[in-house]
Coordinates of C-alpha atoms in Angstrom, one line a residue:
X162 CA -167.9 7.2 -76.5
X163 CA -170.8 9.2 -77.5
X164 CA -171.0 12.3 -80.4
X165 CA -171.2 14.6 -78.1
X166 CA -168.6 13.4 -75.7
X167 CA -165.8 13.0 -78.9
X168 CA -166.3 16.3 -79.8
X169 CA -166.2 18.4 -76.2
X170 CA -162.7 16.3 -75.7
X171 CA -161.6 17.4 -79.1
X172 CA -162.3 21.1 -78.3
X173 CA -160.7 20.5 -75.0
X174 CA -157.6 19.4 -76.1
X175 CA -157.3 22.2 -78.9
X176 CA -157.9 24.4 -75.7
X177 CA -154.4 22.8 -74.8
X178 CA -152.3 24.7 -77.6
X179 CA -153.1 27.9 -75.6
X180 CA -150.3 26.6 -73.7
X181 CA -147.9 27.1 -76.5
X182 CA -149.8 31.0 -77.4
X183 CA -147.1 33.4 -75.8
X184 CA -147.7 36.8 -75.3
X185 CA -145.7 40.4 -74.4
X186 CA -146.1 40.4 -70.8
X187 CA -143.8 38.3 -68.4
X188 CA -145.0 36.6 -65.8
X189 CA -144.1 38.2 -62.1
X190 CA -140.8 37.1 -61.5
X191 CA -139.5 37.6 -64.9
X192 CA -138.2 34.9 -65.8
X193 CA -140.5 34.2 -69.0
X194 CA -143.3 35.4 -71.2
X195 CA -146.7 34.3 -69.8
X196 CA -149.1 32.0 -72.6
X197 CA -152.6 32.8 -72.8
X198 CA -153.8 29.3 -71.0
X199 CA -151.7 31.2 -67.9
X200 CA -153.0 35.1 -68.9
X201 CA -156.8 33.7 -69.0
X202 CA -156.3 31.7 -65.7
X203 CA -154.9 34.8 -64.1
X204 CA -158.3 36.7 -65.2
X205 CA -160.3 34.1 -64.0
X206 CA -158.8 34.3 -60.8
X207 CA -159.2 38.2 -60.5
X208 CA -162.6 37.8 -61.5
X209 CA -162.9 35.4 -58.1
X210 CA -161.5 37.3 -56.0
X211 CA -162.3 40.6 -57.1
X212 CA -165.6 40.7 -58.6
X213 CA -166.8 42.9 -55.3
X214 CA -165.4 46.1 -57.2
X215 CA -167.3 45.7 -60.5
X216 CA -169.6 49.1 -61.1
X217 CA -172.4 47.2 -62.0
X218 CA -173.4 43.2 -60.2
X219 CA -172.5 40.4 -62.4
X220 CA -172.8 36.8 -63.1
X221 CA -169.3 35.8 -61.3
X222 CA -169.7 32.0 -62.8
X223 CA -170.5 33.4 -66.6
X224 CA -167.5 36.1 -66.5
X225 CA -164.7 33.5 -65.4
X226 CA -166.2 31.6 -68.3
X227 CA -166.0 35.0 -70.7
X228 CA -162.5 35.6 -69.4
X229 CA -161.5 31.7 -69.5
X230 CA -162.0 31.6 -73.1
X231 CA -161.9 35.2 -74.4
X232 CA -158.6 34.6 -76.5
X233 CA -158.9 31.0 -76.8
X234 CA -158.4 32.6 -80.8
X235 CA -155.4 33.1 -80.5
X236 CA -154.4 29.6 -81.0
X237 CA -154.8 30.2 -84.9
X238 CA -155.2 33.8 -85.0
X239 CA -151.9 34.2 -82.8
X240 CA -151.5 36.9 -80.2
X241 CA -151.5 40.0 -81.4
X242 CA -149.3 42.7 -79.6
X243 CA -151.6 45.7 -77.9
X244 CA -149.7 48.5 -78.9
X245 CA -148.7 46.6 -82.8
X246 CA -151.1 48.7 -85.3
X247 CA -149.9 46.9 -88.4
X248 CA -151.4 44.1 -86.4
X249 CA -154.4 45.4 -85.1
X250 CA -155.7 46.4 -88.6
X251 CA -156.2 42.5 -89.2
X252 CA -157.3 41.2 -86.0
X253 CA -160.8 41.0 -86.1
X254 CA -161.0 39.3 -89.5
X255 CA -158.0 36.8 -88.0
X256 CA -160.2 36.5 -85.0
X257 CA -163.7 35.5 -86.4
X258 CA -162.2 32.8 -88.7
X259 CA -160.8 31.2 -85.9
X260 CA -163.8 31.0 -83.7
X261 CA -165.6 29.4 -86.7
X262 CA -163.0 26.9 -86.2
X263 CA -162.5 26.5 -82.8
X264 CA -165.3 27.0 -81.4
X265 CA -167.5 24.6 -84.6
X266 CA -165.2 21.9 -82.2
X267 CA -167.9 21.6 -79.5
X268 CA -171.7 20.6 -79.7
X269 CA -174.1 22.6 -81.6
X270 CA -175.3 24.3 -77.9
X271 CA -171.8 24.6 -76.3
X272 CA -170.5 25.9 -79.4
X273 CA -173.5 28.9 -79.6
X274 CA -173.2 29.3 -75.5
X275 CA -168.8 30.0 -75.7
X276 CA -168.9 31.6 -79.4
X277 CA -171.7 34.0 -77.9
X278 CA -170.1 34.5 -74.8
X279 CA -166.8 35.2 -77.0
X280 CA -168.8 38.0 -79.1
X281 CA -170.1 39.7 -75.7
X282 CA -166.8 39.7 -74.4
X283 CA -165.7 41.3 -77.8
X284 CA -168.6 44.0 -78.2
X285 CA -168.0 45.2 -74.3
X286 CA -171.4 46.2 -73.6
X287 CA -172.8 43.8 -70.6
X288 CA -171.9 44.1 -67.2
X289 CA -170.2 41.3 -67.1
X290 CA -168.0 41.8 -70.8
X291 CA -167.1 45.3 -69.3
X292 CA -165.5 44.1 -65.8
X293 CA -163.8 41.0 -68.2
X294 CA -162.5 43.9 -70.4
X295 CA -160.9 46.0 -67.6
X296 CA -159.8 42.5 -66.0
X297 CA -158.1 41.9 -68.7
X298 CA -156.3 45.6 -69.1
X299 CA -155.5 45.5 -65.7
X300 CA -153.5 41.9 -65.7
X301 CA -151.2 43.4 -67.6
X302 CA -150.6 46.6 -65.9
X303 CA -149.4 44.4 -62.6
X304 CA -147.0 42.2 -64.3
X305 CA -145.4 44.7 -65.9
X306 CA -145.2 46.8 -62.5
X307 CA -144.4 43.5 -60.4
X308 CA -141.1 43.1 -63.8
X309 CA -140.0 46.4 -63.7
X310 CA -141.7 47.8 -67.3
X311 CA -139.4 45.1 -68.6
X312 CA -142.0 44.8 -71.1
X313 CA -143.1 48.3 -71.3
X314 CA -139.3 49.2 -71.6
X315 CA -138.2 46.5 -74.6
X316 CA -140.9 48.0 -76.7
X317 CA -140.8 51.7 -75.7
X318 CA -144.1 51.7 -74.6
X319 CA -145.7 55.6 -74.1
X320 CA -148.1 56.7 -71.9
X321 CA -150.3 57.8 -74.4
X322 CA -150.7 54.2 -75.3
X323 CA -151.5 52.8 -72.0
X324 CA -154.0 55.4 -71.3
X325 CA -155.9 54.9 -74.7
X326 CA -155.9 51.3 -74.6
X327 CA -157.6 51.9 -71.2
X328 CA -160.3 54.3 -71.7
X329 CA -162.8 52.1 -71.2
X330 CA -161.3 50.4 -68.3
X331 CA -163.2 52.8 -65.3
X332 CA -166.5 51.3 -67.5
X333 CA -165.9 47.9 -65.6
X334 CA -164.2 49.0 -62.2
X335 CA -163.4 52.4 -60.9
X336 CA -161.9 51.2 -58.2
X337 CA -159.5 48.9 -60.1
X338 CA -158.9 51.6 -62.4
X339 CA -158.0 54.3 -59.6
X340 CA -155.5 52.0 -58.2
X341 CA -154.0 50.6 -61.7
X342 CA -153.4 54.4 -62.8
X343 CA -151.8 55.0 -59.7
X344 CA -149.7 51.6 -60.9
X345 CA -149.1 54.1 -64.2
X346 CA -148.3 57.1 -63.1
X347 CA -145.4 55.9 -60.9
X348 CA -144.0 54.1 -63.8
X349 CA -144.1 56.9 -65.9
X350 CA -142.4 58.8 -62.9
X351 CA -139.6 56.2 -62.7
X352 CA -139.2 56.4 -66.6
X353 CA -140.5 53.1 -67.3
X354 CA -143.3 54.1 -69.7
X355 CA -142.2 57.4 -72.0
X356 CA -144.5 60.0 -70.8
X357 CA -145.4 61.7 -73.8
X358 CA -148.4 63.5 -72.8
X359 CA -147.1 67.4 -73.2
X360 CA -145.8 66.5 -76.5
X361 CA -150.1 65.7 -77.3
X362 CA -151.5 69.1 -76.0

């Protein structure tokens, strides 16, 4: 086996303990929380099938490849709850030491190509990064409408939060976005997500 061979199986199979990174949202039926191998598979998926409503064109074969490894962190930094600020004040330092880590896995050019393609993602500002970001706002948003809110519900989830963690959402896709706040407003209306909105004006 050569080098470079050793070390793209090694990164590979760390790739594997995404499997064991659960996150807040459950998968469509309910039954479970989904990981982040099944969350970034999902995005990938979306971005397939879906790429047609993007504002802007975009590499389809670079932003399943964004979206496919955009929290591959998580296996050391852990998945950090959207709407956890405690949290959220230490991500981005938890973040970058793990892609040092994981990402110093691969060859020196597969490990610049993913780690850059990981900072695009993060920074939002491509075409591409900006349809992966409201991909992966959206995801979310279905599974918890497809559960009920169960998720929404266990952790009294406001409206307020939803909609800030979306503002940048219509950046990628209008069109997504005009049908996933449609997904949001009904919730709010059948009490799922605490509509807080008056109490802000």
């Amino acid at each position: 086996m050569t080098e470079r061979l050793e070390k793209q199986l090694a990164f590979i199979l760390e790739a594997d303990k995404s499997k064991q990174v659960f996150r807040q949202t459950y998968i469509s039926d309910g039954s479970r929380k989904e990981n982040d191998a099944e969350h970034s598979w999902h995005l990938a998926l979306m971005c397939a099938l879906l790429h047609e409503y993007a504002n802007a064109p975009i590499d389809v074969a670079k932003t399943m490849t964004m979206v496919l490894i955009h929290d591959i962190i998580e296996i050391d930094a852990g998945d950090t709850y959207a709407y956890d600020d405690a949290g959220n004040e230490t991500k981005r330092a938890r973040e970058v030491k793990a892609a040092d880590r994981l990402f110093g896995l691969l060859p020196d050019d597969q490990r610049k190509w993913l780690r850059g393609l990981w900072e695009e993602f993060e920074e939002g500002e491509s075409a591409e990064a900006r349809f992966a970001l409201a991909l992966d706002k959206i995801q979310p948003v279905l599974l918890n409408d497809a559960t009920g809110g169960r998720s929404w519900q266990e952790h009294e989830v406001k409206a307020s939060q939803i909609l800030n963690r979306n503002q940048r959402t219509p950046g990628g896709s209008r069109e997504l976005w005009d049908y996933i706040k449609g997904l949001i407003e009904k919730n709010i209306g059948l009490g799922r997500i605490q509509d807080d909105r008056e109490k802000e004006k």
